[in-house]
Amino acid sequence: MTADISQTPDADLLQLHKDGDPDAFGELFRRHKDRMWAVALRTTRDPELAADAVQDGFLNAFRRAESFRGDAAVTTWLHRIVVNACLDRLRRIKPTVELGDTDVVETRDHHASVEVRLDIQEALAKLPEGQRMALVLVDMHGMSVAEAASVLDVADGTIKSRCARGRAAMAELLGLP
């Protein structure tokens, strides 16, 4: 371990972690937890889901440090892991329908709304992962093309084309003109 771990570059910290240094990953967490929290919150739009996804993401990174190939920055690798953890958490959410003392029209409208959401989720699940992730980040979570490109570590143009193809496929799957 280096004398001042706070000055060690991220890639070196990850290597130290892989080599068994007990403090190295903690320093990576300290450095990047706030940025990963912001990514998770933008992706999930829910503080509780974001907190769980950040925890999942860092646990996955800790356990799978060997998968880091060094092709990209450690922060990019962490972004991808945290976004995937967010998307996994979002996929697990099942829409709930609470029927209270509402009149029949409101219940019917609510039921139709739930059916539309389920149809959209089903159609999204049929898209290739790249298109699905781009659409979720841009169309559902309001990220800019540049933000989504940064999170997914692809060019802006790639996000634009994935969104365009994904929207066209969604329209076809949903039977829209």
PDB file of C-alpha atoms in Angstrom:
ATOM      1  CA  MET A   1       0.000   0.000   0.000  1.00  0.00           C
ATOM      2  CA  THR A   2       1.207   3.499  -0.785  1.00  0.00           C
ATOM      3  CA  ALA A   3       1.869   5.941   2.035  1.00  0.00           C
ATOM      4  CA  ASP A   4      -0.838   8.360   0.863  1.00  0.00           C
ATOM      5  CA  ILE A   5      -3.568   6.346  -0.826  1.00  0.00           C
ATOM      6  CA  SER A   6      -5.605   9.504  -1.500  1.00  0.00           C
ATOM      7  CA  GLN A   7      -3.099  10.474  -4.213  1.00  0.00           C
ATOM      8  CA  THR A   8      -3.142   7.085  -5.962  1.00  0.00           C
ATOM      9  CA  PRO A   9      -4.755   7.035  -9.440  1.00  0.00           C
ATOM     10  CA  ASP A  10      -8.041   5.128  -9.770  1.00  0.00           C
ATOM     11  CA  ALA A  11      -6.642   2.367 -11.983  1.00  0.00           C
ATOM     12  CA  ASP A  12      -3.810   1.785  -9.512  1.00  0.00           C
ATOM     13  CA  LEU A  13      -6.305   1.660  -6.637  1.00  0.00           C
ATOM     14  CA  LEU A  14      -8.327  -0.951  -8.458  1.00  0.00           C
ATOM     15  CA  GLN A  15      -5.173  -3.002  -9.042  1.00  0.00           C
ATOM     16  CA  LEU A  16      -4.245  -2.649  -5.366  1.00  0.00           C
ATOM     17  CA  HIS A  17      -7.738  -3.895  -4.485  1.00  0.00           C
ATOM     18  CA  LYS A  18      -7.291  -6.880  -6.805  1.00  0.00           C
ATOM     19  CA  ASP A  19      -3.948  -7.541  -5.123  1.00  0.00           C
ATOM     20  CA  GLY A  20      -5.626  -7.642  -1.711  1.00  0.00           C
ATOM     21  CA  ASP A  21      -5.147  -4.125  -0.317  1.00  0.00           C
ATOM     22  CA  PRO A  22      -7.925  -3.689   2.269  1.00  0.00           C
ATOM     23  CA  ASP A  23      -8.125   0.112   1.875  1.00  0.00           C
ATOM     24  CA  ALA A  24      -7.943   0.591  -1.881  1.00  0.00           C
ATOM     25  CA  PHE A  25     -11.582  -0.030  -2.778  1.00  0.00           C
ATOM     26  CA  GLY A  26     -12.748   2.119   0.130  1.00  0.00           C
ATOM     27  CA  GLU A  27     -10.825   5.017  -1.395  1.00  0.00           C
ATOM     28  CA  LEU A  28     -12.467   4.400  -4.788  1.00  0.00           C
ATOM     29  CA  PHE A  29     -15.855   4.412  -3.063  1.00  0.00           C
ATOM     30  CA  ARG A  30     -15.036   7.642  -1.194  1.00  0.00           C
ATOM     31  CA  ARG A  31     -13.965   9.355  -4.423  1.00  0.00           C
ATOM     32  CA  HIS A  32     -16.867   8.289  -6.605  1.00  0.00           C
ATOM     33  CA  LYS A  33     -19.877   7.658  -4.360  1.00  0.00           C
ATOM     34  CA  ASP A  34     -21.348  11.140  -4.850  1.00  0.00           C
ATOM     35  CA  ARG A  35     -21.012  11.013  -8.637  1.00  0.00           C
ATOM     36  CA  MET A  36     -22.494   7.507  -8.762  1.00  0.00           C
ATOM     37  CA  TRP A  37     -25.343   8.659  -6.491  1.00  0.00           C
ATOM     38  CA  ALA A  38     -26.105  11.476  -8.958  1.00  0.00           C
ATOM     39  CA  VAL A  39     -26.076   9.016 -11.865  1.00  0.00           C
ATOM     40  CA  ALA A  40     -28.356   6.611 -10.001  1.00  0.00           C
ATOM     41  CA  LEU A  41     -30.758   9.364  -8.960  1.00  0.00           C
ATOM     42  CA  ARG A  42     -31.000  10.685 -12.525  1.00  0.00           C
ATOM     43  CA  THR A  43     -31.577   7.150 -13.782  1.00  0.00           C
ATOM     44  CA  THR A  44     -34.139   5.996 -11.213  1.00  0.00           C
ATOM     45  CA  ARG A  45     -35.665   9.326 -10.144  1.00  0.00           C
ATOM     46  CA  ASP A  46     -36.206   7.723  -6.750  1.00  0.00           C
ATOM     47  CA  PRO A  47     -33.805   8.306  -3.814  1.00  0.00           C
ATOM     48  CA  GLU A  48     -34.440   4.883  -2.259  1.00  0.00           C
ATOM     49  CA  LEU A  49     -33.960   3.023  -5.546  1.00  0.00           C
ATOM     50  CA  ALA A  50     -30.871   5.130  -6.248  1.00  0.00           C
ATOM     51  CA  ALA A  51     -29.346   4.301  -2.862  1.00  0.00           C
ATOM     52  CA  ASP A  52     -29.998   0.590  -3.380  1.00  0.00           C
ATOM     53  CA  ALA A  53     -28.594   0.712  -6.913  1.00  0.00           C
ATOM     54  CA  VAL A  54     -25.422   2.503  -5.776  1.00  0.00           C
ATOM     55  CA  GLN A  55     -24.954  -0.132  -3.097  1.00  0.00           C
ATOM     56  CA  ASP A  56     -25.569  -2.925  -5.610  1.00  0.00           C
ATOM     57  CA  GLY A  57     -23.241  -1.282  -8.111  1.00  0.00           C
ATOM     58  CA  PHE A  58     -20.337  -0.851  -5.716  1.00  0.00           C
ATOM     59  CA  LEU A  59     -20.795  -4.394  -4.381  1.00  0.00           C
ATOM     60  CA  ASN A  60     -20.710  -5.707  -7.952  1.00  0.00           C
ATOM     61  CA  ALA A  61     -17.619  -3.636  -8.710  1.00  0.00           C
ATOM     62  CA  PHE A  62     -15.933  -4.870  -5.516  1.00  0.00           C
ATOM     63  CA  ARG A  63     -16.694  -8.501  -6.334  1.00  0.00           C
ATOM     64  CA  ARG A  64     -15.953  -8.276 -10.049  1.00  0.00           C
ATOM     65  CA  ALA A  65     -12.890  -6.049 -10.050  1.00  0.00           C
ATOM     66  CA  GLU A  66     -11.154  -8.658 -12.197  1.00  0.00           C
ATOM     67  CA  SER A  67     -13.555  -7.775 -15.040  1.00  0.00           C
ATOM     68  CA  PHE A  68     -11.994  -4.308 -15.348  1.00  0.00           C
ATOM     69  CA  ARG A  69      -9.844  -4.522 -18.482  1.00  0.00           C
ATOM     70  CA  GLY A  70      -8.478  -0.993 -18.418  1.00  0.00           C
ATOM     71  CA  ASP A  71     -10.002  -0.097 -21.816  1.00  0.00           C
ATOM     72  CA  ALA A  72     -11.820   2.848 -20.211  1.00  0.00           C
ATOM     73  CA  ALA A  73     -11.476   4.950 -17.088  1.00  0.00           C
ATOM     74  CA  VAL A  74     -12.455   3.394 -13.766  1.00  0.00           C
ATOM     75  CA  THR A  75     -15.225   6.008 -13.460  1.00  0.00           C
ATOM     76  CA  THR A  76     -16.678   4.917 -16.807  1.00  0.00           C
ATOM     77  CA  TRP A  77     -16.604   1.301 -15.651  1.00  0.00           C
ATOM     78  CA  LEU A  78     -18.325   2.278 -12.388  1.00  0.00           C
ATOM     79  CA  HIS A  79     -20.934   4.340 -14.302  1.00  0.00           C
ATOM     80  CA  ARG A  80     -21.812   1.348 -16.415  1.00  0.00           C
ATOM     81  CA  ILE A  81     -22.093  -0.951 -13.385  1.00  0.00           C
ATOM     82  CA  VAL A  82     -24.274   1.533 -11.463  1.00  0.00           C
ATOM     83  CA  VAL A  83     -26.543   2.225 -14.459  1.00  0.00           C
ATOM     84  CA  ASN A  84     -26.973  -1.519 -14.965  1.00  0.00           C
ATOM     85  CA  ALA A  85     -27.833  -1.879 -11.261  1.00  0.00           C
ATOM     86  CA  CYS A  86     -30.390   0.933 -11.673  1.00  0.00           C
ATOM     87  CA  LEU A  87     -31.937  -0.704 -14.713  1.00  0.00           C
ATOM     88  CA  ASP A  88     -32.091  -4.050 -12.903  1.00  0.00           C
ATOM     89  CA  ARG A  89     -33.909  -2.404  -9.991  1.00  0.00           C
ATOM     90  CA  LEU A  90     -36.283  -0.562 -12.330  1.00  0.00           C
ATOM     91  CA  ARG A  91     -37.107  -3.797 -14.165  1.00  0.00           C
ATOM     92  CA  ARG A  92     -38.110  -5.447 -10.891  1.00  0.00           C
ATOM     93  CA  ILE A  93     -40.728  -2.823 -10.124  1.00  0.00           C
ATOM     94  CA  LYS A  94     -44.187  -4.169 -10.685  1.00  0.00           C
ATOM     95  CA  PRO A  95     -46.945  -1.608 -11.120  1.00  0.00           C
ATOM     96  CA  THR A  96     -49.486  -1.879  -8.355  1.00  0.00           C
ATOM     97  CA  VAL A  97     -53.159  -1.152  -8.652  1.00  0.00           C
ATOM     98  CA  GLU A  98     -54.912  -0.039  -5.509  1.00  0.00           C
ATOM     99  CA  LEU A  99     -58.667  -0.107  -5.775  1.00  0.00           C
ATOM    100  CA  GLY A 100     -60.348   1.992  -3.162  1.00  0.00           C
ATOM    101  CA  ASP A 101     -63.719   3.709  -3.001  1.00  0.00           C
ATOM    102  CA  THR A 102     -63.557   5.102  -6.530  1.00  0.00           C
ATOM    103  CA  ASP A 103     -66.267   5.241  -9.074  1.00  0.00           C
ATOM    104  CA  VAL A 104     -66.289   2.861 -12.040  1.00  0.00           C
ATOM    105  CA  VAL A 105     -65.017   5.436 -14.557  1.00  0.00           C
ATOM    106  CA  GLU A 106     -61.918   6.266 -12.492  1.00  0.00           C
ATOM    107  CA  THR A 107     -61.229   2.559 -11.968  1.00  0.00           C
ATOM    108  CA  ARG A 108     -61.600   1.869 -15.695  1.00  0.00           C
ATOM    109  CA  ASP A 109     -59.295   4.798 -16.581  1.00  0.00           C
ATOM    110  CA  HIS A 110     -56.732   3.648 -14.038  1.00  0.00           C
ATOM    111  CA  HIS A 111     -56.932   0.093 -15.348  1.00  0.00           C
ATOM    112  CA  ALA A 112     -56.367   1.321 -18.909  1.00  0.00           C
ATOM    113  CA  SER A 113     -53.381   3.367 -17.721  1.00  0.00           C
ATOM    114  CA  VAL A 114     -51.861   0.321 -16.030  1.00  0.00           C
ATOM    115  CA  GLU A 115     -52.444  -1.764 -19.166  1.00  0.00           C
ATOM    116  CA  VAL A 116     -50.659   0.863 -21.280  1.00  0.00           C
ATOM    117  CA  ARG A 117     -47.711   0.853 -18.872  1.00  0.00           C
ATOM    118  CA  LEU A 118     -47.546  -2.932 -18.979  1.00  0.00           C
ATOM    119  CA  ASP A 119     -47.692  -2.898 -22.791  1.00  0.00           C
ATOM    120  CA  ILE A 120     -44.827  -0.391 -22.859  1.00  0.00           C
ATOM    121  CA  GLN A 121     -42.762  -2.459 -20.421  1.00  0.00           C
ATOM    122  CA  GLU A 122     -43.386  -5.585 -22.491  1.00  0.00           C
ATOM    123  CA  ALA A 123     -42.397  -3.794 -25.713  1.00  0.00           C
ATOM    124  CA  LEU A 124     -39.267  -2.344 -24.058  1.00  0.00           C
ATOM    125  CA  ALA A 125     -38.243  -5.821 -22.944  1.00  0.00           C
ATOM    126  CA  LYS A 126     -38.258  -6.953 -26.594  1.00  0.00           C
ATOM    127  CA  LEU A 127     -35.790  -4.262 -27.710  1.00  0.00           C
ATOM    128  CA  PRO A 128     -32.048  -4.886 -27.963  1.00  0.00           C
ATOM    129  CA  GLU A 129     -30.308  -3.844 -24.725  1.00  0.00           C
ATOM    130  CA  GLY A 130     -28.595  -0.801 -26.282  1.00  0.00           C
ATOM    131  CA  GLN A 131     -31.858   0.633 -27.622  1.00  0.00           C
ATOM    132  CA  ARG A 132     -33.688  -0.125 -24.370  1.00  0.00           C
ATOM    133  CA  MET A 133     -31.026   1.548 -22.236  1.00  0.00           C
ATOM    134  CA  ALA A 134     -30.916   4.637 -24.473  1.00  0.00           C
ATOM    135  CA  LEU A 135     -34.716   4.984 -24.417  1.00  0.00           C
ATOM    136  CA  VAL A 136     -34.952   4.477 -20.654  1.00  0.00           C
ATOM    137  CA  LEU A 137     -32.294   7.086 -19.958  1.00  0.00           C
ATOM    138  CA  VAL A 138     -33.420   9.686 -22.519  1.00  0.00           C
ATOM    139  CA  ASP A 139     -37.181   9.259 -22.855  1.00  0.00           C
ATOM    140  CA  MET A 140     -38.153   7.921 -19.468  1.00  0.00           C
ATOM    141  CA  HIS A 141     -35.640   9.545 -17.171  1.00  0.00           C
ATOM    142  CA  GLY A 142     -35.139  12.791 -19.008  1.00  0.00           C
ATOM    143  CA  MET A 143     -31.387  12.623 -19.469  1.00  0.00           C
ATOM    144  CA  SER A 144     -29.922  14.634 -22.280  1.00  0.00           C
ATOM    145  CA  VAL A 145     -28.357  12.747 -25.185  1.00  0.00           C
ATOM    146  CA  ALA A 146     -24.933  13.864 -23.939  1.00  0.00           C
ATOM    147  CA  GLU A 147     -25.619  12.605 -20.390  1.00  0.00           C
ATOM    148  CA  ALA A 148     -26.865   9.244 -21.655  1.00  0.00           C
ATOM    149  CA  ALA A 149     -23.859   8.969 -23.968  1.00  0.00           C
ATOM    150  CA  SER A 150     -21.534   9.634 -21.040  1.00  0.00           C
ATOM    151  CA  VAL A 151     -23.255   7.087 -18.801  1.00  0.00           C
ATOM    152  CA  LEU A 152     -23.259   4.393 -21.476  1.00  0.00           C
ATOM    153  CA  ASP A 153     -19.797   5.375 -22.736  1.00  0.00           C
ATOM    154  CA  VAL A 154     -20.848   5.770 -26.370  1.00  0.00           C
ATOM    155  CA  ALA A 155     -20.942   8.686 -28.799  1.00  0.00           C
ATOM    156  CA  ASP A 156     -23.863  11.130 -28.827  1.00  0.00           C
ATOM    157  CA  GLY A 157     -24.740   9.959 -32.342  1.00  0.00           C
ATOM    158  CA  THR A 158     -24.992   6.378 -31.097  1.00  0.00           C
ATOM    159  CA  ILE A 159     -27.557   7.428 -28.487  1.00  0.00           C
ATOM    160  CA  LYS A 160     -29.516   9.357 -31.117  1.00  0.00           C
ATOM    161  CA  SER A 161     -29.611   6.415 -33.517  1.00  0.00           C
ATOM    162  CA  ARG A 162     -30.453   3.907 -30.764  1.00  0.00           C
ATOM    163  CA  CYS A 163     -33.303   6.145 -29.608  1.00  0.00           C
ATOM    164  CA  ALA A 164     -34.607   6.593 -33.158  1.00  0.00           C
ATOM    165  CA  ARG A 165     -34.466   2.862 -33.880  1.00  0.00           C
ATOM    166  CA  GLY A 166     -35.912   2.040 -30.475  1.00  0.00           C
ATOM    167  CA  ARG A 167     -38.803   4.472 -30.898  1.00  0.00           C
ATOM    168  CA  ALA A 168     -39.589   3.048 -34.331  1.00  0.00           C
ATOM    169  CA  ALA A 169     -39.507  -0.494 -32.968  1.00  0.00           C
ATOM    170  CA  MET A 170     -41.675   0.513 -29.997  1.00  0.00           C
ATOM    171  CA  ALA A 171     -44.248   2.098 -32.307  1.00  0.00           C
ATOM    172  CA  GLU A 172     -44.386  -1.093 -34.350  1.00  0.00           C
ATOM    173  CA  LEU A 173     -44.599  -3.321 -31.275  1.00  0.00           C
ATOM    174  CA  LEU A 174     -47.372  -1.174 -29.821  1.00  0.00           C
ATOM    175  CA  GLY A 175     -49.250  -1.003 -33.143  1.00  0.00           C
ATOM    176  CA  LEU A 176     -48.886   2.775 -33.465  1.00  0.00           C
ATOM    177  CA  PRO A 177     -48.796   4.575 -36.829  1.00  0.00           C
TER     178      PRO A 177
END
